[in-house]
Amino acid sequence: MKTHVINERKPDSTTAAGVKKIALVGHPNVGKSVIFHALTGDYVTVSNFPGTTVDVAQGMASMHHQNYLVFDTPGVFSLIPRTEDERVARDLLLEGRPDLVVQVADAKNLGKSIHLMLELADFQIPMVLALNMSDERRDRGIEIDAAALSQLLGIPVIETVAVTGEGISMMKTALAQARIPVVHPRYDGKVLQDTAAKIARTPSGDPLYKEIQEARKKFLRSPEVIFFEARQHVVQEILGQVQSVRRAGAMSWLGRLGILSMRPFPGYLLALFTLFLLYEFVGVLGAGTLVNFFENVLFGKGINPWAATLVEALVPYPFLRELLVGPYGLITMALTYAFALILPIVTMFFLFFGFLEDSGYLPRLAIMMDRLFRLMGLNGRAVLPMVLGLGCDTMATMTTRILDTRKEKIIVSLLLTLSIPCSAQLGVVLGMAGGFSVGVLAIWLSVVAGTMMLVGAVASRVLPGARAPFLVDVPPLRLPQMSNIYKKVKARLAWYLKEVLPLFLVATLVLFLLEKFGVLRELEKVLSPVIVSFLGLPKEATSSFIIGFFRRDYGAAGFFNLAKAGLLDPRQVAVSMVVITLFMPCVAHFLITLKERGLKVTLGITAFVIAFSLAVGGLLNWLLLRVPLL
C-alpha cells in the first residue's frame, strides 16, 4: 500500500498532574454522546467554545488508575472546516491539545470513517478507533476484520454497541494503548504535502481557506479536492483488505420505514405527523397542561402565597417586599416564569428532541423540509427551531446553534422574532378569532405566513454569505434507549438552569425598576397616538403592547379581554392579532437573542421587527377600512 509514516511526537502536556485529555471525534449520529456519557457518567458540564455559540460538553472520567478530561466535540464531516461545528472540532484539536483522540465511527460506513481517520492522522495525536453500532453492521451482513484493520492503521480498533454497553470496557482498556496512526495518503509533490500540513494545523482565518473557496468557485481542482482523492485511494485499498459483505437477511420493519420516510409519499405525511406530535407534546402538553399546573396550582396556590406570607413576616421594608413578591417580583415573576412557564416547555422539548435524535428520524425530517426552507435561504436543518418556536421562541432561539452558518442563524432568529407565535400566544389568538368570523383567522394566517416567506426571502438576499451545503448523515431508524434520553435531558436541563435563570432575574429587576419609577406609564403616553391613530385601536390597547414585550402571553391576553369586553370590532381584532404576533416576543426572547447573536444583531432585529409590525398593522388597518373584507 502506498503510504508513508510521519515521525511520531510525544503527547502534549496534561491539564493537571495525572490528568489527560481525550477528544471524542466523529461524524454526526454515530453515538459519540452515548459513549461520552458511558465514560463520564453524570460529571458533565456544557459550555460554549470560545468565540462561538457551539456547545462542547466535557466531563471527568477515571479508568484503570488514570484520570481523564473528556471532550465531546460536535459531529463533523471533515476537519477542513466549512461550518462552525467543524471549525470548533478542528480548533479543539489544535488549541485544546488533547493527549489522545477516540474516533467514534459508524461500523456500517467504514469507508467514510477511515476517510475522517486519515484527516485526524495529520494532527499526529495518538488515537483509538471505536467501530460503533456493530450490531447494525452485522444485521446488514457486513464483515470487518478489526484485528487486520488495527494492524494496517497502527492504532487500537474496538467494536462497540454504545447503547447496550457492548465493547465499552474494552475501549476503556485500549485508551492506554493509543498510538499515532501509521497510515497516511501519499500526496504528489512537496507543495501539496506542505499545504496538507497547513490545512491541518493552521487556525481558522488563514488566507489558505479563502484560496480554496476561490478555487472551488472557478471549478478548479483545488488542493482540498486533491487531498480528498488521495485519501479516497487509501480508503479503497484498506477496505479491500478488511471488509467483506455477505448476503443480509430480510430488512426489518424499521429499515423499511426508514426508506419510506425519505420518499415524497409517505415521507411528507410522516413529516407532518411528526411536527404535529412535536407541537402536541411541547405546545399542548408542555406549554398547556404542565404550564397550567405549575403556574396556576403549584406556584399560584402554593409557592407564591407561601412566599408572600413569609416575606411579609420577615421583611420590614415595603420596597424589598414588593421586589420579592410584587407584580414584578423576583419570586412571583422571575422564578414563576423560569420554573412554571419555561421549564415544563423545555423539558418536554428535550424529551421529544432526544427521542428524535436517538431514533435517527431527525435527519429524515430535515431532508423532507429542505425544499420549502430553500425559498427562505435556509436548508432543512432550520425546521426544528421554527417548529419549536410554536412552543417557545426563547428555547427555539437557543436551538439555532444546530445551524451551520451565521447567516442562517440570523435569518432564523429574525423569523422567530417576527412571525412565529409561541403556544400560549397562539392559543389566545385562536380564541380571539373563534369569537368572530373565519375571515378574521384567514386574514391573520395569510398576513403572518406571507410575511415570514417575504422577509425570509429578502433577508437571504440582503445578508452576506452563502447558504451552507445541506450535508446530512442518515443513520438507520432504531428504537431509542430511554436511559440514554434520560442522561441527555438531565445534562441539558442542568445547562438550562445555569444559563437562563440569571437572565430572568435580571429582566424582572429591570422591569420592576421601570414600573417603580413611572417609566412604564410614560411609555403608555408616548405610544398611545400610534396605537389609536395609526393602528385604529382603542387607547386601552397601549398597555397590552407594553406588557407584551415583557410577557407576550399577557399582551395577547390583554387584547383577548378587550375583545371579550366588546371594545374591539372584527377589523380591530384582525389588526391586533397580526400586530401582537409580529411584535417583539418578550424580554426573555430578547435576552436570549442578545446572548446568541450579539448586541448589534439583536438591536437590528428588534428595531426592524417593531417598525415592520407596526407598518404591517397600519397598512392592514388602512386596507380593511377601505375594503370591507370583514
mmCIF file of N, CA and C in Angstrom, residues 53-54 81-87 213 376-379 381-382 399-413 460 463-471 596-597:
data_model
loop_
_atom_site.group_PDB
_atom_site.id
_atom_site.type_symbol
_atom_site.label_atom_id
_atom_site.label_comp_id
_atom_site.label_asym_id
_atom_site.label_seq_id
_atom_site.Cartn_x
_atom_site.Cartn_y
_atom_site.Cartn_z
ATOM 1 N N THR A 53 -20.923 29.984 19.334
ATOM 2 C CA THR A 53 -22.135 29.596 20.064
ATOM 3 C C THR A 53 -22.297 28.082 20.069
ATOM 4 N N VAL A 54 -21.223 27.357 19.754
ATOM 5 C CA VAL A 54 -21.277 25.909 19.691
ATOM 6 C C VAL A 54 -20.984 25.319 21.065
ATOM 7 N N PRO A 81 -12.642 22.989 7.749
ATOM 8 C CA PRO A 81 -13.940 23.486 8.221
ATOM 9 C C PRO A 81 -14.723 24.283 7.194
ATOM 10 N N ARG A 82 -15.988 23.876 7.027
ATOM 11 C CA ARG A 82 -16.959 24.663 6.265
ATOM 12 C C ARG A 82 -17.990 25.284 7.200
ATOM 13 N N THR A 83 -18.235 24.638 8.331
ATOM 14 C CA THR A 83 -19.241 25.093 9.275
ATOM 15 C C THR A 83 -18.579 25.422 10.604
ATOM 16 N N GLU A 84 -19.356 26.093 11.477
ATOM 17 C CA GLU A 84 -18.829 26.454 12.787
ATOM 18 C C GLU A 84 -18.556 25.206 13.623
ATOM 19 N N ASP A 85 -19.393 24.183 13.500
ATOM 20 C CA ASP A 85 -19.156 22.937 14.223
ATOM 21 C C ASP A 85 -17.820 22.326 13.843
ATOM 22 N N GLU A 86 -17.538 22.291 12.533
ATOM 23 C CA GLU A 86 -16.271 21.706 12.077
ATOM 24 C C GLU A 86 -15.082 22.547 12.513
ATOM 25 N N ARG A 87 -15.257 23.854 12.520
ATOM 26 C CA ARG A 87 -14.155 24.714 12.974
ATOM 27 C C ARG A 87 -13.867 24.483 14.447
ATOM 28 N N GLN A 213 -11.671 28.398 -1.327
ATOM 29 C CA GLN A 213 -13.015 28.781 -1.742
ATOM 30 C C GLN A 213 -13.010 29.395 -3.143
ATOM 31 N N MET A 376 -36.458 30.424 1.598
ATOM 32 C CA MET A 376 -36.077 31.484 2.534
ATOM 33 C C MET A 376 -34.575 31.519 2.784
ATOM 34 N N GLY A 377 -33.797 30.930 1.880
ATOM 35 C CA GLY A 377 -32.354 30.954 2.030
ATOM 36 C C GLY A 377 -31.831 30.033 3.106
ATOM 37 N N LEU A 378 -32.641 29.053 3.511
ATOM 38 C CA LEU A 378 -32.246 28.131 4.575
ATOM 39 C C LEU A 378 -32.194 26.721 4.003
ATOM 40 N N ASN A 379 -31.879 25.763 4.862
ATOM 41 C CA ASN A 379 -31.999 24.378 4.451
ATOM 42 C C ASN A 379 -32.803 23.611 5.496
ATOM 43 N N ARG A 381 -32.301 21.850 8.007
ATOM 44 C CA ARG A 381 -31.964 21.823 9.428
ATOM 45 C C ARG A 381 -32.706 22.909 10.205
ATOM 46 N N ALA A 382 -33.237 23.922 9.489
ATOM 47 C CA ALA A 382 -33.943 25.019 10.159
ATOM 48 C C ALA A 382 -35.333 24.629 10.623
ATOM 49 N N THR A 399 -31.815 26.815 20.056
ATOM 50 C CA THR A 399 -31.530 25.669 19.203
ATOM 51 C C THR A 399 -31.063 26.073 17.809
ATOM 52 N N THR A 400 -30.997 27.363 17.507
ATOM 53 C CA THR A 400 -30.398 27.775 16.231
ATOM 54 C C THR A 400 -28.924 27.414 16.181
ATOM 55 N N ARG A 401 -28.367 26.975 17.299
ATOM 56 C CA ARG A 401 -26.966 26.540 17.318
ATOM 57 C C ARG A 401 -26.731 25.336 16.415
ATOM 58 N N ILE A 402 -27.786 24.598 16.074
ATOM 59 C CA ILE A 402 -27.602 23.436 15.215
ATOM 60 C C ILE A 402 -27.379 23.848 13.761
ATOM 61 N N LEU A 403 -27.635 25.119 13.414
ATOM 62 C CA LEU A 403 -27.460 25.586 12.040
ATOM 63 C C LEU A 403 -25.988 25.846 11.754
ATOM 64 N N ASP A 404 -25.629 25.805 10.486
ATOM 65 C CA ASP A 404 -24.210 25.797 10.121
ATOM 66 C C ASP A 404 -23.577 27.180 10.057
ATOM 67 N N THR A 405 -24.277 28.145 9.462
ATOM 68 C CA THR A 405 -23.647 29.425 9.177
ATOM 69 C C THR A 405 -24.278 30.556 9.985
ATOM 70 N N ARG A 406 -23.510 31.627 10.136
ATOM 71 C CA ARG A 406 -24.002 32.801 10.850
ATOM 72 C C ARG A 406 -25.204 33.393 10.119
ATOM 73 N N LYS A 407 -25.184 33.390 8.791
ATOM 74 C CA LYS A 407 -26.296 33.929 8.016
ATOM 75 C C LYS A 407 -27.581 33.179 8.325
ATOM 76 N N GLU A 408 -27.546 31.870 8.332
ATOM 77 C CA GLU A 408 -28.743 31.077 8.618
ATOM 78 C C GLU A 408 -29.245 31.331 10.031
ATOM 79 N N LYS A 409 -28.339 31.442 10.987
ATOM 80 C CA LYS A 409 -28.738 31.683 12.369
ATOM 81 C C LYS A 409 -29.431 33.037 12.504
ATOM 82 N N ILE A 410 -28.939 34.053 11.796
ATOM 83 C CA ILE A 410 -29.554 35.379 11.861
ATOM 84 C C ILE A 410 -30.945 35.348 11.220
ATOM 85 N N ILE A 411 -31.068 34.685 10.056
ATOM 86 C CA ILE A 411 -32.366 34.625 9.375
ATOM 87 C C ILE A 411 -33.403 33.918 10.253
ATOM 88 N N VAL A 412 -33.035 32.782 10.839
ATOM 89 C CA VAL A 412 -33.978 32.048 11.678
ATOM 90 C C VAL A 412 -34.318 32.848 12.927
ATOM 91 N N SER A 413 -33.319 33.502 13.531
ATOM 92 C CA SER A 413 -33.590 34.344 14.696
ATOM 93 C C SER A 413 -34.558 35.467 14.339
ATOM 94 N N SER A 460 -32.438 36.553 2.900
ATOM 95 C CA SER A 460 -31.452 35.641 2.322
ATOM 96 C C SER A 460 -30.661 36.307 1.200
ATOM 97 N N LEU A 463 -28.518 39.682 3.357
ATOM 98 C CA LEU A 463 -27.433 39.342 4.279
ATOM 99 C C LEU A 463 -26.279 38.698 3.523
ATOM 100 N N PRO A 464 -25.050 39.056 3.871
ATOM 101 C CA PRO A 464 -23.897 38.456 3.189
ATOM 102 C C PRO A 464 -23.702 37.008 3.581
ATOM 103 N N GLY A 465 -23.039 36.278 2.702
ATOM 104 C CA GLY A 465 -22.753 34.879 2.983
ATOM 105 C C GLY A 465 -23.593 33.953 2.135
ATOM 106 N N ALA A 466 -23.051 32.766 1.909
ATOM 107 C CA ALA A 466 -23.751 31.771 1.110
ATOM 108 C C ALA A 466 -24.509 30.810 2.002
ATOM 109 N N ARG A 467 -25.527 30.189 1.438
ATOM 110 C CA ARG A 467 -26.253 29.173 2.184
ATOM 111 C C ARG A 467 -25.361 27.952 2.340
ATOM 112 N N ALA A 468 -25.351 27.393 3.512
ATOM 113 C CA ALA A 468 -24.497 26.239 3.774
ATOM 114 C C ALA A 468 -24.979 25.049 2.958
ATOM 115 N N PRO A 469 -24.047 24.220 2.475
ATOM 116 C CA PRO A 469 -24.484 22.999 1.785
ATOM 117 C C PRO A 469 -25.254 22.106 2.740
ATOM 118 N N PHE A 470 -26.279 21.473 2.226
ATOM 119 C CA PHE A 470 -27.122 20.632 3.071
ATOM 120 C C PHE A 470 -26.518 19.232 3.110
ATOM 121 N N LEU A 471 -25.598 19.049 4.028
ATOM 122 C CA LEU A 471 -24.955 17.755 4.228
ATOM 123 C C LEU A 471 -25.558 17.117 5.465
ATOM 124 N N GLU A 596 -27.151 34.967 22.058
ATOM 125 C CA GLU A 596 -26.788 34.119 20.930
ATOM 126 C C GLU A 596 -26.234 34.909 19.746
ATOM 127 N N ARG A 597 -26.830 36.063 19.441
ATOM 128 C CA ARG A 597 -26.472 36.800 18.228
ATOM 129 C C ARG A 597 -25.607 38.024 18.480
#
